[in-house]
JSON list of C-alpha atoms in Angstrom, two decimals:
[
{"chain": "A", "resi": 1, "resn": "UNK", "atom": "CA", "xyz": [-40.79, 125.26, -66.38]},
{"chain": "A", "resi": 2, "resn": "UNK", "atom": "CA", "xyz": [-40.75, 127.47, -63.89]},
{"chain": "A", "resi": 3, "resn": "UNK", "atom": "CA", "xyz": [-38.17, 125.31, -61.54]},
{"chain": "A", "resi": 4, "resn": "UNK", "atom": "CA", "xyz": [-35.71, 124.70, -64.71]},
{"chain": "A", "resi": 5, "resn": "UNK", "atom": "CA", "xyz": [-35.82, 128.75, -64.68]},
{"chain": "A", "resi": 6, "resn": "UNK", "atom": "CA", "xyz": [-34.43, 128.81, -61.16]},
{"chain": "A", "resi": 7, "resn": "UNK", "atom": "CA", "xyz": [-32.35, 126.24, -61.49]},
{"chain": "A", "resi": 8, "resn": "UNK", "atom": "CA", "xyz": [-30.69, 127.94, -64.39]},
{"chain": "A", "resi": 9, "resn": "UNK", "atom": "CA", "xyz": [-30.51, 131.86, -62.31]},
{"chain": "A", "resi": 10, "resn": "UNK", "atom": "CA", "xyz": [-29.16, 129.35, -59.76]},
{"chain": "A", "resi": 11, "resn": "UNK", "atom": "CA", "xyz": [-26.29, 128.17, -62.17]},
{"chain": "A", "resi": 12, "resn": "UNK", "atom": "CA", "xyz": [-26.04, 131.51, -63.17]},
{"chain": "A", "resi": 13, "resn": "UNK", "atom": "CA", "xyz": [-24.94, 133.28, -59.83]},
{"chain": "A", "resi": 14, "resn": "UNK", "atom": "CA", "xyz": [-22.93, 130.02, -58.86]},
{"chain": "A", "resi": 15, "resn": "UNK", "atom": "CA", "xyz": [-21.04, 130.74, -62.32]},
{"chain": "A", "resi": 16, "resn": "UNK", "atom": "CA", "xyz": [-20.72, 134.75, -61.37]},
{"chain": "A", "resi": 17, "resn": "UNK", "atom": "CA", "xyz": [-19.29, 133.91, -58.28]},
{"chain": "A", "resi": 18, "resn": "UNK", "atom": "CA", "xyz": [-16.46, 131.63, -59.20]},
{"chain": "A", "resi": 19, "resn": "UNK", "atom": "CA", "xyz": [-15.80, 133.50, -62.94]},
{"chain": "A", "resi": 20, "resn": "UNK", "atom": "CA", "xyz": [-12.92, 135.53, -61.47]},
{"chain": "A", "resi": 21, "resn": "UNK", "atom": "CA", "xyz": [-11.64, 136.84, -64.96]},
{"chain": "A", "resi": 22, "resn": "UNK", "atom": "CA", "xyz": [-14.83, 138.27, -65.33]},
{"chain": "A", "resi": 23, "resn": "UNK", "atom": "CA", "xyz": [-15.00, 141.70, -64.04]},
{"chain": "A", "resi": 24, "resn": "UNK", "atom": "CA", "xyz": [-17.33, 143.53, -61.73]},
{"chain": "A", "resi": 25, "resn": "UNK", "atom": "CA", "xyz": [-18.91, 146.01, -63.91]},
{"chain": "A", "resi": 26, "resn": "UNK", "atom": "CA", "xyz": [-20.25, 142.87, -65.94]},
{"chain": "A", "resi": 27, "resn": "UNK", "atom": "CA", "xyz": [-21.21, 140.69, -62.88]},
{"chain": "A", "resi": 28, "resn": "UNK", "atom": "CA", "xyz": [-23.05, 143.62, -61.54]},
{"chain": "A", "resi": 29, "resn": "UNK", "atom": "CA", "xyz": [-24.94, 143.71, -65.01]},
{"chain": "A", "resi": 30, "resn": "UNK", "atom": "CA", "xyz": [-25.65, 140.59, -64.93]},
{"chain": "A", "resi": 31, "resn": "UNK", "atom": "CA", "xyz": [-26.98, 140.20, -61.29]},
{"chain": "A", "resi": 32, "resn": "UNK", "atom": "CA", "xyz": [-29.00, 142.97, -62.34]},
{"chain": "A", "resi": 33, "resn": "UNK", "atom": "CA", "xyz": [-30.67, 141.06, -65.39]},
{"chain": "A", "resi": 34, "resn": "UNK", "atom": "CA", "xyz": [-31.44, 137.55, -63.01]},
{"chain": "A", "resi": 35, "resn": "UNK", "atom": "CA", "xyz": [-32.84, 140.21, -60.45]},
{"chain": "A", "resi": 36, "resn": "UNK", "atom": "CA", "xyz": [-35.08, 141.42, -63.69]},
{"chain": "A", "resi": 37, "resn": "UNK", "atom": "CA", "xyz": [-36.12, 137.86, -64.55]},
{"chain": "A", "resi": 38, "resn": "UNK", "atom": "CA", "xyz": [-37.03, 137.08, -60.83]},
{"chain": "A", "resi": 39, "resn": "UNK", "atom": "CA", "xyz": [-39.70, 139.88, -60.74]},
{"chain": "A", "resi": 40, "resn": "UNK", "atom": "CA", "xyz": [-40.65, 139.15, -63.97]},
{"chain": "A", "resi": 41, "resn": "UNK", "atom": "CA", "xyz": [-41.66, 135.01, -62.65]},
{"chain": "A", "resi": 42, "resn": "UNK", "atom": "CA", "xyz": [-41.68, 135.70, -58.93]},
{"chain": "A", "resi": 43, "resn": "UNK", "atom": "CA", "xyz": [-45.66, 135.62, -57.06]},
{"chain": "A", "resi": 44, "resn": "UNK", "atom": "CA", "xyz": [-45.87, 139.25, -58.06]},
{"chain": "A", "resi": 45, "resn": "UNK", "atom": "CA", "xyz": [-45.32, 138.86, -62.01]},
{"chain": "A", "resi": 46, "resn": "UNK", "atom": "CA", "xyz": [-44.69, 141.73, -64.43]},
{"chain": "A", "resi": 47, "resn": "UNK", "atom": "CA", "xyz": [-44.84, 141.36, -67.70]},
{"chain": "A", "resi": 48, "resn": "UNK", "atom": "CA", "xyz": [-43.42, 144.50, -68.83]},
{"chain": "A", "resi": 49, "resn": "UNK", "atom": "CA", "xyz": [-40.23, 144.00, -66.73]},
{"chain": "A", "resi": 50, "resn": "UNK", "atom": "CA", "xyz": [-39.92, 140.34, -68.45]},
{"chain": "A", "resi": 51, "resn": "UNK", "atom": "CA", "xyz": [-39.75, 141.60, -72.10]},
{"chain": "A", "resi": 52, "resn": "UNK", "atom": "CA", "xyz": [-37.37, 144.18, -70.51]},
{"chain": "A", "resi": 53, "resn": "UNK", "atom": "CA", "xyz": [-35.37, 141.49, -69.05]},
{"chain": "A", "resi": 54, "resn": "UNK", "atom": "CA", "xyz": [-35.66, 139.18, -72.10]},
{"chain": "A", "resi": 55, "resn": "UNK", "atom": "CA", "xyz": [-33.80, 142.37, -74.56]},
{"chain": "A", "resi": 56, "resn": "UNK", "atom": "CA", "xyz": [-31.18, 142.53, -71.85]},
{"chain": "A", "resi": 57, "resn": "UNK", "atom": "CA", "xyz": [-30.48, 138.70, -71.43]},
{"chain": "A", "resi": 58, "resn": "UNK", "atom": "CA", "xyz": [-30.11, 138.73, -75.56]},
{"chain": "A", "resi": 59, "resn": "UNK", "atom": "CA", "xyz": [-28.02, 141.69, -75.52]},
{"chain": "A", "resi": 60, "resn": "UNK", "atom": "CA", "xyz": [-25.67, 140.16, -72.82]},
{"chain": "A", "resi": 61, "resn": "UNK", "atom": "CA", "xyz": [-25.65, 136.76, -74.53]},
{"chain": "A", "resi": 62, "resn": "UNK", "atom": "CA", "xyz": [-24.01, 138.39, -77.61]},
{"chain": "A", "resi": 63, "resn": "UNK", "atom": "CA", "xyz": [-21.75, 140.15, -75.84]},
{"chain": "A", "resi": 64, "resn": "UNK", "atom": "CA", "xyz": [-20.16, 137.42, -73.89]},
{"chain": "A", "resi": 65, "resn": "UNK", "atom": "CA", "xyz": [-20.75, 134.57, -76.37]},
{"chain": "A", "resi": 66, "resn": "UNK", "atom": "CA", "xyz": [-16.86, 135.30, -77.30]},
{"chain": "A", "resi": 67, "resn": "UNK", "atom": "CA", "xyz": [-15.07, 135.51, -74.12]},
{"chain": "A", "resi": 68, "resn": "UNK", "atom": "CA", "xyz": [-17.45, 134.00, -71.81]},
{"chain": "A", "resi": 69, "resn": "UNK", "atom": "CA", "xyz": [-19.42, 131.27, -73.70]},
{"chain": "A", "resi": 70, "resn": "UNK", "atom": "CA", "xyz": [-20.10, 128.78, -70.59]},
{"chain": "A", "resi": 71, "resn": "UNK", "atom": "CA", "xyz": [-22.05, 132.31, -69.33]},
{"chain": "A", "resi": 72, "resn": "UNK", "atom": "CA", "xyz": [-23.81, 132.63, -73.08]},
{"chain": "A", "resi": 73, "resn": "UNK", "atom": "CA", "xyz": [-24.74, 129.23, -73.08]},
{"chain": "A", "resi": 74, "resn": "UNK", "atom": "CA", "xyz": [-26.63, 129.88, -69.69]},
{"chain": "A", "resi": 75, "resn": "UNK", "atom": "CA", "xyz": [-27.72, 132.95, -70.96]},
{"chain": "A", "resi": 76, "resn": "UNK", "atom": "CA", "xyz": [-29.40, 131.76, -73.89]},
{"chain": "A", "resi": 77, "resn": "UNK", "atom": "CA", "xyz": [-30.99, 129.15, -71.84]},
{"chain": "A", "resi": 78, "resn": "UNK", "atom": "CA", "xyz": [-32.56, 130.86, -69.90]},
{"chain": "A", "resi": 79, "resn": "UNK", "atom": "CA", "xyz": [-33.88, 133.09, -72.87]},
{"chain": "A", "resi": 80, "resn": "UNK", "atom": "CA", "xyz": [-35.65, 130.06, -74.33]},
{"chain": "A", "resi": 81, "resn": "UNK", "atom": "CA", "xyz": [-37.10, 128.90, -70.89]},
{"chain": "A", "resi": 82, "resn": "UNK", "atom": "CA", "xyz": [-38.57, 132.18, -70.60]},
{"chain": "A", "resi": 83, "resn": "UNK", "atom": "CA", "xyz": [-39.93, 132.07, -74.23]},
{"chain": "A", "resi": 84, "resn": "UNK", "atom": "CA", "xyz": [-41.58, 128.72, -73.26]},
{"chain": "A", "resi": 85, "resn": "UNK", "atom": "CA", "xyz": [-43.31, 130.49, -69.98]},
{"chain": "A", "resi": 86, "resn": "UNK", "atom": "CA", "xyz": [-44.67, 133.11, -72.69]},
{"chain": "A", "resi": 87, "resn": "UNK", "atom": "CA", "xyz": [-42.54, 136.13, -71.89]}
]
């Protein structure tokens, strides 16, 4: 589970860096949320910072599902992976 996780945060940042209508403000929120999720799954895990993470990722789901849904979609993936890791 833990590899489909990265391999989505991997889609994620390759779908940041070519989303060029997408401005910086929200690309900088949203590097912030995969750097949440790492520390939340990485060798050193905190659980606080995942359900942290996990309110964020929803929030930021909603709010791009309209203009950005290929960045939802991921989004909401990655919510349910981490719901199936138990965070």
């Amino acid at each position: 589970m833990k590899q489909r996780l990265n391999e989505l945060l991997t889609e994620l940042h390759d779908e940041l860096g070519s989303a060029a209508e997408l401005d910086q403000q929200a690309k900088e929120k949203l590097r912030g949320i995969a750097r949440e999720i790492e520390g939340a799954v990485g060798p050193d895990e905190d659980k606080g910072l995942g359900a942290e993470a996990m309110n964020h990722l929803e929030e930021a789901a909603v709010d791009f599902q309209s203009e950005h849904p290929r960045l939802a979609g991921i989004l909401s993936q990655i919510t349910d992976t981490l719901a199936k890791l138990g965070i």
